[in-house]
Short mmCIF file of C-alpha atoms in Angstrom, two decimals:
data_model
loop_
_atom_site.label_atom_id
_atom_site.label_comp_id
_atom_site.label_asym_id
_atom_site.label_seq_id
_atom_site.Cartn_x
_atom_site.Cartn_y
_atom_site.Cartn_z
CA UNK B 5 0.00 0.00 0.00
CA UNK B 6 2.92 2.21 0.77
CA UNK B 7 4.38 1.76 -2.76
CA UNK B 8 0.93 3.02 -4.52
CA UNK B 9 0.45 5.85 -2.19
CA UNK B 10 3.98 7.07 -3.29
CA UNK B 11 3.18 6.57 -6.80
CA UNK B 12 -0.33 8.75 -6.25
CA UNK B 13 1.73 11.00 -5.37
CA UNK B 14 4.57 11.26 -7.78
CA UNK B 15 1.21 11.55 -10.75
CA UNK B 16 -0.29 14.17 -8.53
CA UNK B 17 2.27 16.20 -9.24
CA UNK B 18 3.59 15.26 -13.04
CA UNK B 19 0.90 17.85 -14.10
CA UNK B 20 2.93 20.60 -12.60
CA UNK B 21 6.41 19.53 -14.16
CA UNK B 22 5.04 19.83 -17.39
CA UNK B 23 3.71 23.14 -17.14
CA UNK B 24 7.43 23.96 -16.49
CA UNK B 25 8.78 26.39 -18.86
CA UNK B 26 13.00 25.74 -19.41
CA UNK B 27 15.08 29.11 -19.42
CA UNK B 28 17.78 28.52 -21.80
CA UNK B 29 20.98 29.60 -21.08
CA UNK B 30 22.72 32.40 -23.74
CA UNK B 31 26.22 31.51 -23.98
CA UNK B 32 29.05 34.86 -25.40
CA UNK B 33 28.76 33.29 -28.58
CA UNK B 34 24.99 33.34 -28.93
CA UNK B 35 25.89 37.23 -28.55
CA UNK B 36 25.08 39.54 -31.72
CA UNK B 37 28.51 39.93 -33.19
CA UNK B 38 28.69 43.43 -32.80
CA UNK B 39 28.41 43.08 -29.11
CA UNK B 40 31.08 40.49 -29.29
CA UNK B 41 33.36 42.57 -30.88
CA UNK B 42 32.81 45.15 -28.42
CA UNK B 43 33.73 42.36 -25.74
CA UNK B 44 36.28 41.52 -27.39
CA UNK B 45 38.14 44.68 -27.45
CA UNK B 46 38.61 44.62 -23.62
CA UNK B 47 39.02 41.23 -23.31
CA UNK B 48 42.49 39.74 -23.12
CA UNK B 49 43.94 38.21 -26.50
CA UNK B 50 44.78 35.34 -23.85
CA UNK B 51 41.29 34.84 -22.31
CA UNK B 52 40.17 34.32 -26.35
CA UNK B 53 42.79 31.84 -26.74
CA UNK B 54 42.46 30.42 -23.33
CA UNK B 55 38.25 30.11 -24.76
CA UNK B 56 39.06 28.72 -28.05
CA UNK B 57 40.13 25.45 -26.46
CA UNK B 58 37.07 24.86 -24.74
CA UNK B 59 35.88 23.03 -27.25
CA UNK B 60 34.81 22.81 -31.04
CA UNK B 61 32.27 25.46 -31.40
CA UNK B 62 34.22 27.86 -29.26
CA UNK B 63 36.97 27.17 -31.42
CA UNK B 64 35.19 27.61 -34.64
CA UNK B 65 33.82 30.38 -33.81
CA UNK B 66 36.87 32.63 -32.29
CA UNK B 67 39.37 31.21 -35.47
CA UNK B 68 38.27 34.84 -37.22
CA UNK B 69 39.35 36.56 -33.88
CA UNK B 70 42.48 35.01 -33.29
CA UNK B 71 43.91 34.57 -36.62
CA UNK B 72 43.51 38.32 -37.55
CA UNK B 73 46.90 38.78 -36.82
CA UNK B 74 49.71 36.84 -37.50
CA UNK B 75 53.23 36.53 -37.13
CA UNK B 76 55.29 34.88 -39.12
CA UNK B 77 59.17 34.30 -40.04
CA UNK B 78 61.41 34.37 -43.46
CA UNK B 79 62.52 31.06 -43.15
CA UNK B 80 58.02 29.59 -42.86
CA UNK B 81 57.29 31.36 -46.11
CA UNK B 82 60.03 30.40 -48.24
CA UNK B 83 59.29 26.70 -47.22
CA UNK B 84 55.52 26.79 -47.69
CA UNK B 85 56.34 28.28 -50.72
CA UNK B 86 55.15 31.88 -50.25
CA UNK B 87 51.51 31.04 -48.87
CA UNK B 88 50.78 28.52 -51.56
CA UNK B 89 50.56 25.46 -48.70
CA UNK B 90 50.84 25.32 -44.54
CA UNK B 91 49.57 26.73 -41.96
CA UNK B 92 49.16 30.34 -43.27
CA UNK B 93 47.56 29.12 -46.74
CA UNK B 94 45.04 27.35 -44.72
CA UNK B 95 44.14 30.35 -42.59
CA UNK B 96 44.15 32.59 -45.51
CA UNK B 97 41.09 34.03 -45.36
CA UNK B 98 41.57 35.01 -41.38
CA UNK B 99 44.46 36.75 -41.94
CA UNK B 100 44.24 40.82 -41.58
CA UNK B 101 47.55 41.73 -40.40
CA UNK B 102 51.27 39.46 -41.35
CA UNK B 103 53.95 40.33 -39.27
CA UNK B 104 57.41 38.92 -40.52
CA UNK B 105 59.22 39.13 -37.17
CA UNK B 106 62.79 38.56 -38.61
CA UNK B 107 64.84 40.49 -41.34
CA UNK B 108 66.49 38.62 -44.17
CA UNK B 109 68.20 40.42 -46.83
CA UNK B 110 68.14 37.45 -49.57
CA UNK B 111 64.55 37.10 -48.96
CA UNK B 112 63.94 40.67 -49.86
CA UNK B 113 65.79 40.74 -52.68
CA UNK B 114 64.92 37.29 -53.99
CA UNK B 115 61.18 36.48 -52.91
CA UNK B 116 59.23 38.37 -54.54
CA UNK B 117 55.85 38.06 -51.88
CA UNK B 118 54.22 40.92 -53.01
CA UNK B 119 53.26 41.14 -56.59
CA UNK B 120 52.19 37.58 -56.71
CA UNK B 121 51.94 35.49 -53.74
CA UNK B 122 50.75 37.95 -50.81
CA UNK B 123 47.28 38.41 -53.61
CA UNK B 124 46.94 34.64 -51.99
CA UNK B 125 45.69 36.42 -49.15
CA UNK B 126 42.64 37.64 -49.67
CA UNK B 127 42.08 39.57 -46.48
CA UNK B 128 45.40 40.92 -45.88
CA UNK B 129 45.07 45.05 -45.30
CA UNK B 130 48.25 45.42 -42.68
CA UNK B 131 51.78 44.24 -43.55
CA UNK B 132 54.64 45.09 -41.36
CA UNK B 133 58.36 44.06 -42.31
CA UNK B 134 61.42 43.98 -39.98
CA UNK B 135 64.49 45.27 -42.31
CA UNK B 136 67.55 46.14 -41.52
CA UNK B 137 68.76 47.75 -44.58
CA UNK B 138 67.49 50.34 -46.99
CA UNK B 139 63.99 49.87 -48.26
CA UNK B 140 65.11 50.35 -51.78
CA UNK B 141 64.50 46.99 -52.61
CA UNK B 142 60.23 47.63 -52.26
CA UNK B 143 60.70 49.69 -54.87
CA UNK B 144 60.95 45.90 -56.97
CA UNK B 145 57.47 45.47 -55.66
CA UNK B 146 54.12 46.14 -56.22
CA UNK B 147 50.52 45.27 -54.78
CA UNK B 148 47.17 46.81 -55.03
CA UNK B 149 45.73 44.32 -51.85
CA UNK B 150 47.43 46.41 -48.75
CA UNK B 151 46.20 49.79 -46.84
CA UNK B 152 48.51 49.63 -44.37
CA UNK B 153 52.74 49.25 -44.54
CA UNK B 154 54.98 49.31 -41.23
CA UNK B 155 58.58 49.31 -41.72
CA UNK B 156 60.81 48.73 -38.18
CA UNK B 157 64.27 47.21 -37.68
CA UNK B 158 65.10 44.59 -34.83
CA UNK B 159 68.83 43.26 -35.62
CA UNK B 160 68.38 40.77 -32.65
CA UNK B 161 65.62 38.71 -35.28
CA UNK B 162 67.54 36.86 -37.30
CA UNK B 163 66.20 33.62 -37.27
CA UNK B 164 66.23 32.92 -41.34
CA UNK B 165 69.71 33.64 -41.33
CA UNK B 166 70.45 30.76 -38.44
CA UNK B 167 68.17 27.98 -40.21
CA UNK B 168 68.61 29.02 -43.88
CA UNK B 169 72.59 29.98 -44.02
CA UNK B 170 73.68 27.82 -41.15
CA UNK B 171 75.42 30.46 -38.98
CA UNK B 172 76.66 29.58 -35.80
CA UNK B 173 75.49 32.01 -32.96
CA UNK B 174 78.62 32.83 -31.83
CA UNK B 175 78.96 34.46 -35.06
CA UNK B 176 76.08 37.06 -35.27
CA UNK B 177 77.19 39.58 -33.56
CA UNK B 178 79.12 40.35 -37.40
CA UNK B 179 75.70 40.59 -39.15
CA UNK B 180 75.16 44.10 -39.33
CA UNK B 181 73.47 46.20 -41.67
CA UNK B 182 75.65 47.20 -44.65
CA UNK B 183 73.42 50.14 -45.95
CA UNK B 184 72.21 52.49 -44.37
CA UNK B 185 68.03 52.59 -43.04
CA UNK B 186 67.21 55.21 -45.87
CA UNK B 187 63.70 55.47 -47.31
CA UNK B 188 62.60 57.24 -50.18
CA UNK B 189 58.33 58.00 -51.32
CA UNK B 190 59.74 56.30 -54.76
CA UNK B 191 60.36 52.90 -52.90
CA UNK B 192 56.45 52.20 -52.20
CA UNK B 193 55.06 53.89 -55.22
CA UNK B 194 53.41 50.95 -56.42
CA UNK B 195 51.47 50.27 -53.84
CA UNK B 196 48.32 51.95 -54.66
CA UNK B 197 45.98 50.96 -52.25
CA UNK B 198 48.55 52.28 -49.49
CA UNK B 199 46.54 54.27 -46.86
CA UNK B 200 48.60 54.61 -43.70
CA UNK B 201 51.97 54.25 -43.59
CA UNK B 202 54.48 53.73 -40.53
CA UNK B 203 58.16 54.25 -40.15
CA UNK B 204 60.38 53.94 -37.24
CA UNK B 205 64.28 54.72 -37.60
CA UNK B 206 64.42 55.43 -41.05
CA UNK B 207 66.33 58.42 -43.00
CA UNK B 208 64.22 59.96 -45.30
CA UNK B 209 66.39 60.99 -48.54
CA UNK B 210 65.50 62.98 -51.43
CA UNK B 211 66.70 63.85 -54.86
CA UNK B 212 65.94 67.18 -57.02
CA UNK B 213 65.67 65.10 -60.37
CA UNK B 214 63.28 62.60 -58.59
CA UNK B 215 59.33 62.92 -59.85
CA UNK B 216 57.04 63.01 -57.15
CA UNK B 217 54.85 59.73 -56.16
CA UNK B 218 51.15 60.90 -57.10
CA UNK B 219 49.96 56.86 -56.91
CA UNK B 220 50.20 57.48 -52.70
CA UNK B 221 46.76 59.14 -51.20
CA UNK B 222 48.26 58.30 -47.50
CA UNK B 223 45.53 59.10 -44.80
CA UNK B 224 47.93 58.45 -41.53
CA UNK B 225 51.36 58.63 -41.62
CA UNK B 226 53.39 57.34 -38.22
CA UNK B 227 56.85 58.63 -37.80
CA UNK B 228 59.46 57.62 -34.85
CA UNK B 229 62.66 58.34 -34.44
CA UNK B 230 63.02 58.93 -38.41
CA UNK B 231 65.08 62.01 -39.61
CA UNK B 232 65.70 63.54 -43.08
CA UNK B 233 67.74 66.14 -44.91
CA UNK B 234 66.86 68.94 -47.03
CA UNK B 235 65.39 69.08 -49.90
CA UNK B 236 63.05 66.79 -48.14
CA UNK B 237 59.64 67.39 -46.94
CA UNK B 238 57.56 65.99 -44.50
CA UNK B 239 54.43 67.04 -46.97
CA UNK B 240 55.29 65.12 -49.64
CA UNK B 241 53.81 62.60 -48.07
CA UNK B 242 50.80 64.97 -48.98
CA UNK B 243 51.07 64.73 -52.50
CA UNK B 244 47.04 64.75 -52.74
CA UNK B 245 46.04 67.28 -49.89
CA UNK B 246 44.47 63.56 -48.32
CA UNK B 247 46.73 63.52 -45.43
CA UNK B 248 44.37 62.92 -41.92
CA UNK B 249 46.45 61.87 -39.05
CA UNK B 250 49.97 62.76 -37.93
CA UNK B 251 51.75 61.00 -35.59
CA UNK B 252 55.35 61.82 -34.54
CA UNK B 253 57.22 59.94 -32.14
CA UNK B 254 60.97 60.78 -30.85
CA UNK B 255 63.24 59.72 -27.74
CA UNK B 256 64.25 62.76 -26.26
CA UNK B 257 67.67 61.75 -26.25
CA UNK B 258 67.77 61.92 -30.31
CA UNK B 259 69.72 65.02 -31.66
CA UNK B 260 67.13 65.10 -34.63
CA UNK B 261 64.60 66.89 -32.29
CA UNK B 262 66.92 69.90 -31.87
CA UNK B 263 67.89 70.20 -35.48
CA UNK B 264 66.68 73.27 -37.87
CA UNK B 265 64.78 70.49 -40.19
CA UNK B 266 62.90 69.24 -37.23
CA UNK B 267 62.00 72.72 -36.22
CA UNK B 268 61.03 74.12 -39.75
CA UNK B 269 58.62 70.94 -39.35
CA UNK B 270 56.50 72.24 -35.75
CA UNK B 271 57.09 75.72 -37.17
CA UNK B 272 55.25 74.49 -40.57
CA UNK B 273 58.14 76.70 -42.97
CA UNK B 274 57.74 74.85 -46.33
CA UNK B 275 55.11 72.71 -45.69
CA UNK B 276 51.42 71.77 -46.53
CA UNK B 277 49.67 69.78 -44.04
CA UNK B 278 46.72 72.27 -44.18
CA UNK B 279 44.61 68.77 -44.50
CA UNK B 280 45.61 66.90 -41.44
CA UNK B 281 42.76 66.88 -38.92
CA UNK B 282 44.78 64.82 -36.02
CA UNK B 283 48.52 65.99 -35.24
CA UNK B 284 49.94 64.26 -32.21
CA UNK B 285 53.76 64.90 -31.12
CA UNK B 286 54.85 62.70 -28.17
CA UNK B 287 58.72 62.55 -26.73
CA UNK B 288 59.17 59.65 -24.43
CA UNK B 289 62.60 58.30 -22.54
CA UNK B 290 64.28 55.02 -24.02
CA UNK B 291 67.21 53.68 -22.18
CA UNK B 292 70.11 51.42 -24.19
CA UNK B 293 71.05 48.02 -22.97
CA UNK B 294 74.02 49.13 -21.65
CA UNK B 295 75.79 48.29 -18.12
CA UNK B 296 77.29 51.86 -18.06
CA UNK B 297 73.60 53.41 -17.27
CA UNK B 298 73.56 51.24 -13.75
CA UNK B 299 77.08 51.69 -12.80
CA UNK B 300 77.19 55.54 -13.22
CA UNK B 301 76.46 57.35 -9.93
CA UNK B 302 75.12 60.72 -11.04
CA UNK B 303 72.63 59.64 -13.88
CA UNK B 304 71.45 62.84 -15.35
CA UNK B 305 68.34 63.18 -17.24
CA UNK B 306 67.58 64.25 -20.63
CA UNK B 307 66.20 67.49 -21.35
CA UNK B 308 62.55 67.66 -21.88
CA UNK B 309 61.31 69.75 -24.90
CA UNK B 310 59.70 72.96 -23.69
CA UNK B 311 56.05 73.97 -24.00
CA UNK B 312 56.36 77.62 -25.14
CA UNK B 313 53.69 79.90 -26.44
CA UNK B 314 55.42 80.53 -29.82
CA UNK B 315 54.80 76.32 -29.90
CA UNK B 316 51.21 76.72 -29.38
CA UNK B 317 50.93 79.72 -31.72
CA UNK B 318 52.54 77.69 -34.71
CA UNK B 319 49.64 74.61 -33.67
CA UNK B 320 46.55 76.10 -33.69
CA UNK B 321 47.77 78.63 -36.42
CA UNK B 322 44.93 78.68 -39.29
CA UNK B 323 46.79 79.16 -41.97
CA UNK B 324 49.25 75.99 -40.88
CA UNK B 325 46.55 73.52 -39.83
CA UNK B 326 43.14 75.26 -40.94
CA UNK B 327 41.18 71.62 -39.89
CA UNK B 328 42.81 70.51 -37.25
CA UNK B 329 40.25 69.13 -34.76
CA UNK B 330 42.45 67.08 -32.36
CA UNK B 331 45.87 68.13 -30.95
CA UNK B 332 47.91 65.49 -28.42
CA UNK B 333 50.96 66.38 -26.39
CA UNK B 334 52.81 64.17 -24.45
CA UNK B 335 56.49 64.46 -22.73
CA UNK B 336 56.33 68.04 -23.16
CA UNK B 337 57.66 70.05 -20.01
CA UNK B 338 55.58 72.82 -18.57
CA UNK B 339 56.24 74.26 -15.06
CA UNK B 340 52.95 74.01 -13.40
CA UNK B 341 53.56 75.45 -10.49
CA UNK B 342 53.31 79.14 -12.07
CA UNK B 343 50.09 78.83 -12.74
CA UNK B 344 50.27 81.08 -15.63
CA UNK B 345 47.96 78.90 -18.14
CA UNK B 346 46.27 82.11 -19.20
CA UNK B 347 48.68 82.09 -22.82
CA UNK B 348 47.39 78.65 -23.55
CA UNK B 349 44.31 79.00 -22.48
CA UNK B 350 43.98 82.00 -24.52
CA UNK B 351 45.24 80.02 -27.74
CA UNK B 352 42.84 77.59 -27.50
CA UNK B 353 39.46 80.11 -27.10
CA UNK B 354 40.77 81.71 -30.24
CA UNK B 355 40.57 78.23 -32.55
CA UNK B 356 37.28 77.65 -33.40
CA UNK B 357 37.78 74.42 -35.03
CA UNK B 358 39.81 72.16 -32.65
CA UNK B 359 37.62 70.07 -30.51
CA UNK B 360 40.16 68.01 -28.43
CA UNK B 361 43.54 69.50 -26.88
CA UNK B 362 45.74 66.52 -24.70
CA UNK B 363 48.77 67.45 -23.02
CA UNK B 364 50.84 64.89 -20.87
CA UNK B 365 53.25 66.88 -18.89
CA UNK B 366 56.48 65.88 -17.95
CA UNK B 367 58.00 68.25 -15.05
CA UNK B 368 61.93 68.67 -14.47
CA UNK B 369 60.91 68.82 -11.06
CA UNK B 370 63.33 68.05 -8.37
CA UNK B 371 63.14 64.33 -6.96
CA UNK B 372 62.77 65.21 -3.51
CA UNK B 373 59.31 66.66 -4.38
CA UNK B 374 56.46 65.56 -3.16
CA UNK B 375 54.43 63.42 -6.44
CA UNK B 376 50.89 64.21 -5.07
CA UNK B 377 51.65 68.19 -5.02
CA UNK B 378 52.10 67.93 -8.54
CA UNK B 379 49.20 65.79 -9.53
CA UNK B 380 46.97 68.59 -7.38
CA UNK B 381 48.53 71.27 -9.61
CA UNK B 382 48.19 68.97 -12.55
CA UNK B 383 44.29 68.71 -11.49
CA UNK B 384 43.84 72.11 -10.67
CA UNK B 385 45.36 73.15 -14.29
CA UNK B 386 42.91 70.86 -16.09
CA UNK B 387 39.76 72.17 -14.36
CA UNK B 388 40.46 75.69 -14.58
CA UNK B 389 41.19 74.91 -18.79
CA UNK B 390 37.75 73.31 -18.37
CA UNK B 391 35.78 75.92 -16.36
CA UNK B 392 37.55 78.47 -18.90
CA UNK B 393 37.06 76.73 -22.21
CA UNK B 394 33.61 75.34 -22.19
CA UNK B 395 32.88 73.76 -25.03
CA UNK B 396 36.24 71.36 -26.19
CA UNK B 397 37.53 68.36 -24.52
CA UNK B 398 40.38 69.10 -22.39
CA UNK B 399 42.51 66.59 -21.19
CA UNK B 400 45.78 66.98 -19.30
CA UNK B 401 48.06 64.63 -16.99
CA UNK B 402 51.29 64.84 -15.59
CA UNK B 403 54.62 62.29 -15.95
CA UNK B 404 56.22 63.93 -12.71
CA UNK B 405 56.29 60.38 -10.78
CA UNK B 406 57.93 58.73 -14.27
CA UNK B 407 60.69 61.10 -15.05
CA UNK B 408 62.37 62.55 -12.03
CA UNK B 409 65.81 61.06 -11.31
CA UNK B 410 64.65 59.19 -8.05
CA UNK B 411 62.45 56.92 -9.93
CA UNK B 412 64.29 55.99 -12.94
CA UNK B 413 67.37 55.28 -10.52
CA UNK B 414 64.95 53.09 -8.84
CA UNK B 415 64.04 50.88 -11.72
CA UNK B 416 67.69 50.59 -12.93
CA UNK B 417 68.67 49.19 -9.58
CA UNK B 418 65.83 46.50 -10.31
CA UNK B 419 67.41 45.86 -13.24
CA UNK B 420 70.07 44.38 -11.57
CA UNK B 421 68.40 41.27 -11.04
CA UNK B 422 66.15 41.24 -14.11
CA UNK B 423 69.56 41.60 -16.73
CA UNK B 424 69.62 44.63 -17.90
CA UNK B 425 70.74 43.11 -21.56
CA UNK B 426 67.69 41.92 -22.15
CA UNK B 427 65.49 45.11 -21.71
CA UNK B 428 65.26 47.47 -24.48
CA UNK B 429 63.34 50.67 -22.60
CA UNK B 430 61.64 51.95 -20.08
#
């Protein structure tokens, strides 16, 4: 009897479970994808990975994320045959960005991955190349596939050399570049689709009897640490008045910065940039791998560039940068403690068109000065540019706490035990 009560009772109740209504569960990937690409910005490329292994559909589903950008060496193209087979060929229409990490002269010179083989790619927009040498030999080349070029050089990458040309390591500290890093607007003429272009440590040369390049219509151009000689012009870049976005980029240490071509550039004598509607200029301190930096006992700084008004004026001139709409500062050094912002603040009521104005200060204050003064002044500067100037975005912060003599004698005694050899900077 006590069986078939307990199965009355289990019935009187099977009405009610099937009246249930199951919530289902929505997983990331059952997100809209431009949500997940939102999430995916400010998630960790390592938390993707770390999700792709989960298991197949996770995996499927990410392969567009995480193959976007890849790195690859010399030595893996020339043996899949430039993209025709392997890992990359399979992947081929993932691929956004190809990074060769490692420079290689005879590949240069002898593989020809542009004109042919990188149109295996379907999806490729952003190609950046680690050479050593002058980029003369892209003048070879041509391809109507990329919008984006970055040229770098990294002599420690030499990885094609070691597997293709049997070297012996204790014989590379003799490969060094033969040629100089120049770069000429000739050398990347054929690439038509070319959009935004990045140097870093190149010397820009120029001829008289050259022609100019009117196949470029560059939209951002990226410069660090690169230098040039006259007749050359930073606006020949500019060829088609379709320049948008400026970038320059220079360790304060370089001589460059205090020359009379790099001033004639921020004083805007003989050139046309009247298009650009972003112009950034940013200093920052890199230290060499060198032992001499830890075992000298007075390390003295590097002198800042100073914010003047005559700096300003040449900015937010009209008739230099009519449509500029966003200007960024950084490493500059302003004295805050003056509290005489009225110059710049001044400046900036008087341009009409710029909308955002950055400035990242860096102080030559003295070490023994108290970090959270500073930042006060540093906030009090930024809300009285606010209270006075409305209607623009105003952002300023200071590098006091990253630049004074205290703190970078700090880190180099924690370099000590982390070999110093083996950092490049700051």
């Amino acid at each position: 009897m006590k069986r078939v009560r307990d199965r009355f009772e289990v019935e009187e109740f099977l009405p009610l479970a099937k009246h249930k209504v199951k919530q289902k569960s929505i997983k990331l990937i059952d997100l809209p994808e431009d949500v997940f690409d939102v999430i995916c910005f400010y998630v960790p490329f390592e938390d993707l990975l770390n999700l792709s292994i989960t298991n197949h559909r996770y995996r499927h589903y990410l392969k567009p994320r995480i193959f976007k950008n890849v790195k690859t060496f010399w030595w893996v193209i020339i043996r899949d045959g430039g993209f025709r087979y392997g890992f990359l060929h399979e992947h081929k229409h993932y691929i956004q960005q190809l990074h060769i990490l490692d420079a290689y002269t005879y590949g240069e010179w002898n593989r020809d991955i542009f004109t042919a083989q990188i149109g295996l790619l379907p999806n490729l927009r952003h190609l950046k190349i680690n050479t050593l040498n002058s980029s003369c030999w892209m003048k070879h080349r041509s391809n109507d596939y990329i919008e984006e070029l970055s040229v770098y050089s990294n002599a420690d990458a030499i990885d094609s050399q070691l597997k293709l040309n049997y070297f012996e390591w204790r014989n590379t500290r003799h490969i060094l570049p033969v040629m100089m890093d120049c770069f000429a607007l000739p050398h990347v003429e054929h690439f038509t689709k070319l959009k935004a272009l990045k140097l870093r440590a190149r010397e820009f040369v120029w001829l008289p009897n050259w022609p100019e390049t009117p196949s470029l219509r560059l939209e951002t151009l990226e410069l660090c640490d690169c230098r040039w000689i006259w007749p050359f012009r930073v606006s020949q870049f500019n060829y088609y008045k379709t320049l948008k976005n400026l970038y320059l980029r220079y360790n304060v240490s370089s001589s460059f910065i205090r020359s009379a071509n790099f001033r004639e550039l921020l004083e805007f004598k003989g050139e046309n940039l009247k298009s650009v509607t972003s112009f950034r200029v940013h200093y920052y301190v890199a230290l060499k791998r060198n032992v001499e930096y830890v075992l000298e006992d007075r390390f003295q700084m590097a002198k800042w560039p100073e914010l003047q008004e005559s700096v300003i004026k040449h900015f937010l001139n009209p008739e230099n940068l009519p449509n500029l709409r966003t200007l960024d500062l950084s490493g500059w050094n302003l004295i805050l403690d003056r509290g005489s912002y009225d110059w710049i603040i001044n400046q900036l009521k008087n341009s009409d068109h710029l909308q955002t104005f950055k400035l990242n200060i860096s102080n030559k204050a003295s070490p023994l000065e108290d970090t959270c003064a500073h930042q006060v002044d540093v906030y009090k500067a930024q809300e009285k540019f606010r209270n006075a100037i409305p209607g623009k975005s105003i952002f300023i912060d200071g590098l006091r706490s990253k630049t004074t003599t205290g703190y970078l004698t700090n880190r180099l005694n924690e370099w000590q035990r982390f070999s110093l050899l083996q950092r490049d900077y700051l």
